[in-house]
Amino acid sequence: MTLAASLPTPSRHRKGSQSPARMKSIGRLTGALYLLLAIIGGSSYFLVSETLIVHGDAAATTQNILSNEGLFRAGVAAWLVTALIDIVIAYLFYWIFAPASPRLALMSMVFRLIYVSVHAAALTSLFDVISLIDQGAAAGMPDTVLRLAEAHLNGFMVSLLIFGVHLMLLAVMIYRTGAVPRLFAVLLMLAGGAYAGDTFALALLPTASAASGYIDQAVTILATAGEIGFLLWLLVAGIRTPHIR
């Protein structure tokens, strides 16, 4: 069975096809996609954005990218793949929760799609770096390369504020419907707040400050506990048919 064939369609949705067995299978599909998203997105961020880009050092950043051009290009391609996966996940969460909480489900989907759009727009900066590489101009324009690379990261941080709102809306739906244990509603609410707080911290606090470092650590811990725990639950147990309680 292909992924397209396994996805629920609007016509199936109207026929009331949210049987317990189907909900479990859709929940597990969502969990599998979420795990794939975490692996690809995490690898791209830590192996490319964190390894190749040296903040404040244009020469080192440019040298790293040129010396690892294949890795850099693969990282950009990986970001594109995560955008496509995110779109599918946004739809699946909408399909799961819309019958029980249509307005929140729509808002949650819209915020996730906006997050994807903002990050996709930020990715154009990395395509500009690729253009400089293809033109043979990157080595002579290190300041421009660093500026473009950091522009992507800044755009990504802005997108995480929107993603945080999506997670908080998802947490509210989980809490109200009991689709998964309510512990995950609490964890996802904390993770969403951490993402949003991290974006505001970028704007309000010096990057090298102790408070900024603590916030980064908190985001890592809360995001791991919330999102990874949630996706593992979906993979193992699936999801129950949501009901407003």
Coordinates of C-alpha atoms in Angstrom, one line a residue:
M1 CA 0.0 0.0 0.0
T2 CA 1.3 3.4 -0.9
L3 CA 1.3 6.4 1.5
A4 CA -1.3 8.1 -0.7
A5 CA -3.6 5.1 -0.5
S6 CA -3.3 4.9 3.2
L7 CA -4.2 8.6 3.8
P8 CA -7.8 9.3 4.9
T9 CA -9.7 11.4 2.4
P10 CA -12.5 14.0 3.0
S11 CA -15.1 11.6 1.5
R12 CA -14.1 8.9 3.9
H13 CA -14.2 11.4 6.8
R14 CA -17.8 12.3 6.0
K15 CA -18.8 8.7 6.1
G16 CA -17.8 8.4 9.7
S17 CA -14.9 6.1 9.1
Q18 CA -13.1 6.9 12.4
S19 CA -13.5 3.4 13.7
P20 CA -11.1 2.4 16.6
A21 CA -9.0 0.2 14.3
R22 CA -8.7 2.9 11.6
M23 CA -7.9 5.5 14.3
K24 CA -5.1 3.3 15.6
S25 CA -3.7 2.8 12.1
I26 CA -3.8 6.5 11.2
G27 CA -2.3 7.3 14.6
R28 CA 0.6 4.9 13.9
L29 CA 1.1 6.4 10.4
T30 CA 1.2 9.8 12.0
G31 CA 3.7 8.6 14.6
A32 CA 5.9 7.0 11.9
L33 CA 5.9 10.2 9.9
Y34 CA 6.7 12.2 13.0
L35 CA 9.6 9.9 13.8
L36 CA 10.9 10.3 10.2
L37 CA 10.5 14.1 10.5
A38 CA 12.5 14.1 13.8
I39 CA 15.3 12.0 12.3
I40 CA 15.7 14.0 9.0
G41 CA 15.1 17.4 10.6
G42 CA 17.3 16.7 13.6
S43 CA 20.1 15.4 11.3
S44 CA 19.9 18.4 9.0
Y45 CA 20.0 20.9 11.9
F46 CA 22.8 19.4 14.0
L47 CA 25.0 18.1 11.1
V48 CA 24.7 21.2 8.9
S49 CA 23.4 24.2 10.7
E50 CA 25.2 23.5 14.0
T51 CA 28.4 22.0 12.5
L52 CA 29.1 23.9 9.3
I53 CA 28.0 27.4 10.4
V54 CA 30.3 29.2 12.8
H55 CA 28.5 32.2 14.2
G56 CA 30.6 35.3 13.9
D57 CA 33.3 33.7 11.7
A58 CA 32.5 34.2 8.0
A59 CA 35.8 32.6 6.8
A60 CA 35.4 29.4 8.8
T61 CA 31.7 29.1 7.8
T62 CA 32.5 29.5 4.1
Q63 CA 35.4 27.1 4.3
N64 CA 33.3 24.5 6.1
I65 CA 30.5 24.7 3.5
L66 CA 32.9 24.5 0.6
S67 CA 34.8 21.6 2.1
N68 CA 31.5 19.8 2.8
E69 CA 29.5 20.9 -0.2
G70 CA 27.7 17.6 -0.5
L71 CA 26.7 17.6 3.1
F72 CA 25.5 21.2 2.8
R73 CA 23.4 20.4 -0.3
A74 CA 22.0 17.3 1.4
G75 CA 21.0 19.3 4.4
V76 CA 19.1 21.8 2.3
A77 CA 17.3 18.9 0.5
A78 CA 16.5 17.4 3.9
W79 CA 14.8 20.6 5.0
L80 CA 12.6 20.4 1.9
V81 CA 11.7 16.8 2.7
T82 CA 10.7 17.8 6.3
A83 CA 8.5 20.5 4.8
L84 CA 6.6 18.0 2.8
I85 CA 6.3 15.6 5.8
D86 CA 5.0 18.5 7.9
I87 CA 2.2 19.2 5.5
V88 CA 1.0 15.6 5.6
I89 CA 1.2 15.5 9.4
A90 CA -0.8 18.8 9.6
Y91 CA -3.6 17.2 7.5
L92 CA -3.5 14.0 9.5
F93 CA -3.9 15.8 12.8
Y94 CA -6.8 17.8 11.3
W95 CA -8.5 14.6 10.1
I96 CA -8.1 13.0 13.6
F97 CA -9.5 15.9 15.6
A98 CA -11.9 17.7 13.3
P99 CA -15.0 15.7 14.2
A100 CA -14.6 16.4 17.9
S101 CA -13.1 19.9 17.8
P102 CA -13.4 21.4 14.3
R103 CA -12.4 24.9 15.1
L104 CA -9.3 24.0 17.1
A105 CA -8.4 21.3 14.5
L106 CA -8.5 23.9 11.7
M107 CA -6.5 26.5 13.7
S108 CA -3.9 23.9 14.6
M109 CA -3.5 22.8 11.0
V110 CA -3.3 26.4 9.8
F111 CA -0.6 27.3 12.3
R112 CA 1.4 24.3 11.3
L113 CA 1.1 25.2 7.6
I114 CA 2.1 28.8 8.3
Y115 CA 5.1 27.4 10.2
V116 CA 6.1 25.4 7.1
S117 CA 5.6 28.4 4.9
V118 CA 7.8 30.7 7.0
H119 CA 10.6 28.1 7.2
A120 CA 10.3 27.4 3.5
A121 CA 10.7 31.2 2.8
A122 CA 13.8 31.2 5.1
L123 CA 15.3 28.3 3.1
T124 CA 15.7 30.6 0.1
S125 CA 18.7 32.1 1.8
L126 CA 20.4 28.7 1.7
F127 CA 19.5 28.4 -2.0
D128 CA 21.3 31.7 -2.5
V129 CA 24.4 30.2 -0.9
I130 CA 24.1 27.3 -3.3
S131 CA 23.9 29.8 -6.2
L132 CA 27.1 31.5 -5.0
I133 CA 28.8 28.1 -4.9
D134 CA 27.6 27.2 -8.4
Q135 CA 28.9 30.6 -9.7
G136 CA 32.3 30.0 -8.0
A137 CA 31.8 33.2 -6.0
A138 CA 31.3 31.8 -2.5
A139 CA 35.0 31.7 -1.6
G140 CA 35.4 35.4 -2.3
M141 CA 32.2 36.5 -0.5
P142 CA 32.5 34.9 3.0
D143 CA 30.5 37.7 4.7
T144 CA 27.6 37.2 2.3
V145 CA 27.7 33.4 2.9
L146 CA 27.6 33.9 6.6
R147 CA 24.8 36.5 6.4
L148 CA 22.7 34.2 4.3
A149 CA 23.3 31.2 6.5
E150 CA 22.4 33.1 9.6
A151 CA 19.3 34.6 7.9
H152 CA 18.0 31.1 7.4
L153 CA 18.6 30.3 11.1
N154 CA 16.8 33.5 12.1
G155 CA 13.9 32.7 9.9
F156 CA 13.8 29.2 11.3
M157 CA 13.6 30.6 14.8
V158 CA 10.7 32.8 13.9
S159 CA 8.9 29.8 12.4
L160 CA 9.4 27.9 15.7
L161 CA 7.2 30.6 17.5
I162 CA 4.4 29.6 15.1
F163 CA 5.1 25.9 15.6
G164 CA 4.9 26.4 19.3
V165 CA 1.4 27.8 19.0
H166 CA 0.5 24.8 16.9
L167 CA 1.8 22.5 19.6
M168 CA -0.2 24.3 22.3
L169 CA -3.4 24.0 20.2
L170 CA -2.7 20.3 19.7
A171 CA -2.2 20.0 23.5
V172 CA -5.6 21.6 24.1
M173 CA -7.3 19.2 21.7
I174 CA -5.6 16.2 23.3
Y175 CA -6.7 17.4 26.8
R176 CA -10.3 18.0 25.7
T177 CA -10.7 14.8 23.7
G178 CA -8.7 12.2 25.5
A179 CA -7.3 10.9 22.2
V180 CA -4.0 10.0 24.0
P181 CA -3.2 10.2 27.7
R182 CA -3.5 13.7 29.0
L183 CA 0.1 13.6 30.2
F184 CA 1.1 14.3 26.6
A185 CA -1.2 17.4 26.5
V186 CA 0.8 18.8 29.4
L187 CA 4.2 17.9 27.8
L188 CA 3.2 19.3 24.4
M189 CA 1.9 22.5 26.1
L190 CA 5.3 22.9 27.8
A191 CA 7.2 22.1 24.6
G192 CA 5.1 24.7 22.7
G193 CA 5.7 27.3 25.3
A194 CA 9.4 26.5 25.2
Y195 CA 9.6 27.0 21.5
A196 CA 7.8 30.3 21.7
G197 CA 9.9 31.4 24.6
D198 CA 13.1 30.5 22.7
T199 CA 12.1 32.8 19.9
F200 CA 11.3 35.7 22.2
A201 CA 14.6 35.1 24.0
L202 CA 16.5 35.4 20.7
A203 CA 15.0 38.9 20.3
L204 CA 15.2 40.0 23.9
L205 CA 18.4 38.5 25.3
P206 CA 22.1 38.6 24.2
T207 CA 22.9 35.3 22.5
A208 CA 25.9 34.7 24.9
S209 CA 23.9 35.4 28.1
A210 CA 23.5 32.7 30.8
A211 CA 19.7 33.1 30.5
S212 CA 19.8 32.4 26.8
G213 CA 21.8 29.2 27.4
Y214 CA 19.3 28.0 30.1
I215 CA 16.4 28.6 27.7
D216 CA 18.1 26.6 25.0
Q217 CA 18.6 23.7 27.4
A218 CA 15.0 23.9 28.5
V219 CA 13.8 23.8 24.9
T220 CA 15.8 20.7 24.2
I221 CA 14.5 18.9 27.3
L222 CA 10.9 19.9 26.9
A223 CA 10.8 19.3 23.2
T224 CA 12.4 15.9 23.5
A225 CA 10.0 14.9 26.4
G226 CA 6.9 16.2 24.6
E227 CA 7.4 15.5 20.9
I228 CA 9.5 12.3 21.1
G229 CA 7.3 10.9 23.9
F230 CA 4.2 11.7 21.9
L231 CA 5.4 10.2 18.6
L232 CA 6.5 7.0 20.4
W233 CA 3.1 6.6 22.0
L234 CA 1.5 7.1 18.5
L235 CA 3.8 4.5 17.0
V236 CA 3.1 1.9 19.8
A237 CA -0.5 2.5 20.8
G238 CA -2.0 4.6 18.0
I239 CA -4.7 7.0 18.9
R240 CA -8.2 6.7 20.4
T241 CA -11.3 8.2 18.6
P242 CA -11.4 11.8 20.0
H243 CA -14.5 12.8 22.0
I244 CA -15.2 16.1 23.6
R245 CA -15.4 15.6 27.4

